[in-house]
Amino acid sequence: MQATTLIESFRVDGKVAVVTGAGSGIGKASALALAGAGATAICADIQDDTAQATADEIVANGGSAEGVALDVSVRTDVDALAQRVVTDRGGIHIWCNIAGIMVEGPFLEAPEDDLDRILAVNLKGVFFGCQAAGRVMVTQAEGGSIINASSAAADAPSPDIASYAICKAGVVQMTKSMAVEVGKKGVRVNAVAPGFVLTGMTGRYFVRPDGTIDEAMQEAVVGPMRRHTPLRSIGEPEDIAAAVLYLASDAARFMTGQVLRPNGGVAMV
Ligand SMILES: NC(=O)c1ccc[n+]([C@@H]2O[C@H](COP(=O)([O-])OP(=O)(O)OC[C@H]3O[C@@H](n4cnc5c(N)ncnc54)[C@H](O)[C@@H]3O)[C@@H](O)[C@H]2O)c1
């Protein structure tokens, strides 16, 4: 491939991209990145006001987007969104399963309700998204690209987040298992496994209920993360969005069943 063509292959002009969890953090940054590279971003989130805010930001920047309410744990809703996007937009080329939640607590005391809740969103929600997107993409001449959010927590377990890590490890296997089935139809399935990124999910440790930041608590959380990371830094949502954009684009046309690890080097697998 010529150099100019190679650079252009990172663009996603004219593609339709669904991003779950697009109201915040990594999902929001991914929607902005995909739209910035030319895609129409369907910004989906259980918090529809935040999904709409991301879409509004994209449109204000001159891009194409819409915000939609979606609970990824409700299969019929995920299927309905996929069908509606096909009807309205003519297809789905990129689907990013980024929505996720965290539950914490010691393994030996984990309540069944917590386990069910996180499995429903972080594992079944990704499964439903993969199925809904995959069923559309296998029928399209141009195929498609699915990107799932795993986590460094699956590579390097930490205490008190076993159920979260189990989901993220399951996402890796789901990605590989699906990839071997749909590759011949031109559908690629990959995952990103981010290290620690400052978002709503991780901000819960130090963002007070009124939205202000407890800086001492922030340093108590982030300081050790930095020190234990070879690059001595934590990530920003855009660091993960860059990997999502690459996997979504034709630049990654030979990549499937893979896990990209923008994690500062905290896990090397
Ligand atoms: N932040 C990190 O350090 C980190 C590290 C590794 C992996 N991840 C993963 O990246 C993904 C995004 O996390 P983030 O840090 O941006 O978190 P975030 O909390 O900032 O964003 C998650 C978004 O998902 C949405 N969401 C939650 N449940 C949903 C549901 N049932 N249906 C639809 N949307 C739902 C939330 O409303 C929120 O907007 C998650 O899957 C997370 O596990 C995050």
PDB file of N, CA and C in Angstrom, residues 44-90:
ATOM      1  N   ALA A  44     -24.982   5.511  21.608  1.00  0.00           N
ATOM      2  CA  ALA A  44     -25.986   4.817  22.423  1.00  0.00           C
ATOM      3  C   ALA A  44     -25.517   4.741  23.871  1.00  0.00           C
ATOM      4  N   ASP A  45     -26.461   4.998  24.773  1.00  0.00           N
ATOM      5  CA  ASP A  45     -26.121   4.905  26.200  1.00  0.00           C
ATOM      6  C   ASP A  45     -27.410   4.733  26.986  1.00  0.00           C
ATOM      7  N   ILE A  46     -27.288   4.069  28.137  1.00  0.00           N
ATOM      8  CA  ILE A  46     -28.462   3.921  29.001  1.00  0.00           C
ATOM      9  C   ILE A  46     -28.888   5.295  29.528  1.00  0.00           C
ATOM     10  N   GLN A  47     -27.935   6.204  29.620  1.00  0.00           N
ATOM     11  CA  GLN A  47     -28.260   7.586  30.006  1.00  0.00           C
ATOM     12  C   GLN A  47     -28.416   8.385  28.711  1.00  0.00           C
ATOM     13  N   ASP A  48     -29.681   8.508  28.264  1.00  0.00           N
ATOM     14  CA  ASP A  48     -29.882   9.064  26.925  1.00  0.00           C
ATOM     15  C   ASP A  48     -29.481  10.525  26.816  1.00  0.00           C
ATOM     16  N   ASP A  49     -29.516  11.263  27.944  1.00  0.00           N
ATOM     17  CA  ASP A  49     -29.108  12.671  27.854  1.00  0.00           C
ATOM     18  C   ASP A  49     -27.616  12.789  27.548  1.00  0.00           C
ATOM     19  N   THR A  50     -26.823  11.875  28.099  1.00  0.00           N
ATOM     20  CA  THR A  50     -25.380  11.942  27.825  1.00  0.00           C
ATOM     21  C   THR A  50     -25.086  11.466  26.401  1.00  0.00           C
ATOM     22  N   ALA A  51     -25.836  10.460  25.936  1.00  0.00           N
ATOM     23  CA  ALA A  51     -25.669  10.006  24.547  1.00  0.00           C
ATOM     24  C   ALA A  51     -25.977  11.152  23.591  1.00  0.00           C
ATOM     25  N   GLN A  52     -27.058  11.871  23.888  1.00  0.00           N
ATOM     26  CA  GLN A  52     -27.443  12.998  23.029  1.00  0.00           C
ATOM     27  C   GLN A  52     -26.393  14.103  23.091  1.00  0.00           C
ATOM     28  N   ALA A  53     -25.813  14.320  24.288  1.00  0.00           N
ATOM     29  CA  ALA A  53     -24.785  15.368  24.425  1.00  0.00           C
ATOM     30  C   ALA A  53     -23.562  15.039  23.574  1.00  0.00           C
ATOM     31  N   THR A  54     -23.178  13.759  23.523  1.00  0.00           N
ATOM     32  CA  THR A  54     -22.042  13.375  22.680  1.00  0.00           C
ATOM     33  C   THR A  54     -22.389  13.615  21.211  1.00  0.00           C
ATOM     34  N   ALA A  55     -23.598  13.202  20.815  1.00  0.00           N
ATOM     35  CA  ALA A  55     -24.022  13.417  19.423  1.00  0.00           C
ATOM     36  C   ALA A  55     -24.046  14.912  19.100  1.00  0.00           C
ATOM     37  N   ASP A  56     -24.548  15.710  20.025  1.00  0.00           N
ATOM     38  CA  ASP A  56     -24.609  17.159  19.793  1.00  0.00           C
ATOM     39  C   ASP A  56     -23.202  17.733  19.606  1.00  0.00           C
ATOM     40  N   GLU A  57     -22.256  17.237  20.400  1.00  0.00           N
ATOM     41  CA  GLU A  57     -20.871  17.727  20.290  1.00  0.00           C
ATOM     42  C   GLU A  57     -20.292  17.379  18.913  1.00  0.00           C
ATOM     43  N   ILE A  58     -20.593  16.173  18.448  1.00  0.00           N
ATOM     44  CA  ILE A  58     -20.106  15.754  17.127  1.00  0.00           C
ATOM     45  C   ILE A  58     -20.693  16.649  16.036  1.00  0.00           C
ATOM     46  N   VAL A  59     -21.999  16.864  16.127  1.00  0.00           N
ATOM     47  CA  VAL A  59     -22.661  17.690  15.104  1.00  0.00           C
ATOM     48  C   VAL A  59     -22.132  19.131  15.163  1.00  0.00           C
ATOM     49  N   ALA A  60     -21.918  19.627  16.382  1.00  0.00           N
ATOM     50  CA  ALA A  60     -21.371  20.987  16.523  1.00  0.00           C
ATOM     51  C   ALA A  60     -19.983  21.095  15.908  1.00  0.00           C
ATOM     52  N   ASN A  61     -19.260  19.981  15.875  1.00  0.00           N
ATOM     53  CA  ASN A  61     -17.917  19.954  15.259  1.00  0.00           C
ATOM     54  C   ASN A  61     -17.981  19.705  13.750  1.00  0.00           C
ATOM     55  N   GLY A  62     -19.206  19.634  13.214  1.00  0.00           N
ATOM     56  CA  GLY A  62     -19.341  19.435  11.766  1.00  0.00           C
ATOM     57  C   GLY A  62     -19.505  17.985  11.357  1.00  0.00           C
ATOM     58  N   GLY A  63     -19.653  17.087  12.335  1.00  0.00           N
ATOM     59  CA  GLY A  63     -19.784  15.666  12.018  1.00  0.00           C
ATOM     60  C   GLY A  63     -21.230  15.226  11.938  1.00  0.00           C
ATOM     61  N   SER A  64     -21.393  13.918  11.790  1.00  0.00           N
ATOM     62  CA  SER A  64     -22.721  13.333  11.654  1.00  0.00           C
ATOM     63  C   SER A  64     -22.948  12.356  12.805  1.00  0.00           C
ATOM     64  N   ALA A  65     -24.063  12.530  13.525  1.00  0.00           N
ATOM     65  CA  ALA A  65     -24.303  11.682  14.698  1.00  0.00           C
ATOM     66  C   ALA A  65     -25.760  11.750  15.118  1.00  0.00           C
ATOM     67  N   GLU A  66     -26.164  10.744  15.881  1.00  0.00           N
ATOM     68  CA  GLU A  66     -27.436  10.812  16.592  1.00  0.00           C
ATOM     69  C   GLU A  66     -27.256  10.140  17.948  1.00  0.00           C
ATOM     70  N   GLY A  67     -28.039  10.597  18.908  1.00  0.00           N
ATOM     71  CA  GLY A  67     -27.990   9.993  20.238  1.00  0.00           C
ATOM     72  C   GLY A  67     -29.198   9.094  20.432  1.00  0.00           C
ATOM     73  N   VAL A  68     -28.977   7.913  21.040  1.00  0.00           N
ATOM     74  CA  VAL A  68     -30.093   7.003  21.294  1.00  0.00           C
ATOM     75  C   VAL A  68     -29.974   6.410  22.694  1.00  0.00           C
ATOM     76  N   ALA A  69     -31.145   6.126  23.288  1.00  0.00           N
ATOM     77  CA  ALA A  69     -31.180   5.439  24.576  1.00  0.00           C
ATOM     78  C   ALA A  69     -31.105   3.937  24.334  1.00  0.00           C
ATOM     79  N   LEU A  70     -30.241   3.261  25.061  1.00  0.00           N
ATOM     80  CA  LEU A  70     -30.110   1.809  24.892  1.00  0.00           C
ATOM     81  C   LEU A  70     -29.591   1.192  26.171  1.00  0.00           C
ATOM     82  N   ASP A  71     -30.276   0.145  26.618  1.00  0.00           N
ATOM     83  CA  ASP A  71     -29.736  -0.683  27.705  1.00  0.00           C
ATOM     84  C   ASP A  71     -29.179  -1.940  27.043  1.00  0.00           C
ATOM     85  N   VAL A  72     -27.862  -2.090  27.057  1.00  0.00           N
ATOM     86  CA  VAL A  72     -27.244  -3.193  26.313  1.00  0.00           C
ATOM     87  C   VAL A  72     -27.606  -4.566  26.879  1.00  0.00           C
ATOM     88  N   SER A  73     -28.122  -4.577  28.098  1.00  0.00           N
ATOM     89  CA  SER A  73     -28.464  -5.872  28.705  1.00  0.00           C
ATOM     90  C   SER A  73     -29.834  -6.377  28.265  1.00  0.00           C
ATOM     91  N   VAL A  74     -30.554  -5.573  27.466  1.00  0.00           N
ATOM     92  CA  VAL A  74     -31.880  -5.983  26.981  1.00  0.00           C
ATOM     93  C   VAL A  74     -31.759  -6.358  25.505  1.00  0.00           C
ATOM     94  N   ARG A  75     -31.751  -7.662  25.265  1.00  0.00           N
ATOM     95  CA  ARG A  75     -31.456  -8.163  23.917  1.00  0.00           C
ATOM     96  C   ARG A  75     -32.383  -7.588  22.847  1.00  0.00           C
ATOM     97  N   THR A  76     -33.674  -7.523  23.149  1.00  0.00           N
ATOM     98  CA  THR A  76     -34.617  -7.039  22.137  1.00  0.00           C
ATOM     99  C   THR A  76     -34.337  -5.585  21.762  1.00  0.00           C
ATOM    100  N   ASP A  77     -33.875  -4.808  22.734  1.00  0.00           N
ATOM    101  CA  ASP A  77     -33.559  -3.399  22.455  1.00  0.00           C
ATOM    102  C   ASP A  77     -32.318  -3.289  21.572  1.00  0.00           C
ATOM    103  N   VAL A  78     -31.346  -4.153  21.837  1.00  0.00           N
ATOM    104  CA  VAL A  78     -30.112  -4.123  21.034  1.00  0.00           C
ATOM    105  C   VAL A  78     -30.436  -4.528  19.596  1.00  0.00           C
ATOM    106  N   ASP A  79     -31.224  -5.598  19.454  1.00  0.00           N
ATOM    107  CA  ASP A  79     -31.622  -6.050  18.111  1.00  0.00           C
ATOM    108  C   ASP A  79     -32.422  -4.959  17.385  1.00  0.00           C
ATOM    109  N   ALA A  80     -33.327  -4.322  18.136  1.00  0.00           N
ATOM    110  CA  ALA A  80     -34.176  -3.285  17.516  1.00  0.00           C
ATOM    111  C   ALA A  80     -33.326  -2.110  17.052  1.00  0.00           C
ATOM    112  N   LEU A  81     -32.324  -1.746  17.829  1.00  0.00           N
ATOM    113  CA  LEU A  81     -31.459  -0.634  17.406  1.00  0.00           C
ATOM    114  C   LEU A  81     -30.744  -0.996  16.104  1.00  0.00           C
ATOM    115  N   ALA A  82     -30.200  -2.220  16.055  1.00  0.00           N
ATOM    116  CA  ALA A  82     -29.469  -2.628  14.845  1.00  0.00           C
ATOM    117  C   ALA A  82     -30.387  -2.570  13.625  1.00  0.00           C
ATOM    118  N   GLN A  83     -31.593  -3.081  13.771  1.00  0.00           N
ATOM    119  CA  GLN A  83     -32.522  -3.082  12.636  1.00  0.00           C
ATOM    120  C   GLN A  83     -32.907  -1.675  12.221  1.00  0.00           C
ATOM    121  N   ARG A  84     -33.125  -0.830  13.235  1.00  0.00           N
ATOM    122  CA  ARG A  84     -33.518   0.552  12.947  1.00  0.00           C
ATOM    123  C   ARG A  84     -32.392   1.303  12.226  1.00  0.00           C
ATOM    124  N   VAL A  85     -31.153   1.060  12.641  1.00  0.00           N
ATOM    125  CA  VAL A  85     -30.016   1.736  11.999  1.00  0.00           C
ATOM    126  C   VAL A  85     -29.885   1.268  10.549  1.00  0.00           C
ATOM    127  N   VAL A  86     -30.101  -0.021  10.310  1.00  0.00           N
ATOM    128  CA  VAL A  86     -30.044  -0.533   8.932  1.00  0.00           C
ATOM    129  C   VAL A  86     -31.123   0.143   8.086  1.00  0.00           C
ATOM    130  N   THR A  87     -32.320   0.234   8.641  1.00  0.00           N
ATOM    131  CA  THR A  87     -33.424   0.864   7.896  1.00  0.00           C
ATOM    132  C   THR A  87     -33.116   2.328   7.592  1.00  0.00           C
ATOM    133  N   ASP A  88     -32.625   3.041   8.599  1.00  0.00           N
ATOM    134  CA  ASP A  88     -32.414   4.490   8.449  1.00  0.00           C
ATOM    135  C   ASP A  88     -31.150   4.836   7.680  1.00  0.00           C
ATOM    136  N   ARG A  89     -30.111   4.026   7.878  1.00  0.00           N
ATOM    137  CA  ARG A  89     -28.772   4.421   7.375  1.00  0.00           C
ATOM    138  C   ARG A  89     -28.234   3.486   6.295  1.00  0.00           C
ATOM    139  N   GLY A  90     -28.923   2.366   6.057  1.00  0.00           N
ATOM    140  CA  GLY A  90     -28.517   1.478   4.975  1.00  0.00           C
ATOM    141  C   GLY A  90     -27.527   0.396   5.362  1.00  0.00           C
TER     142      GLY A  90
END
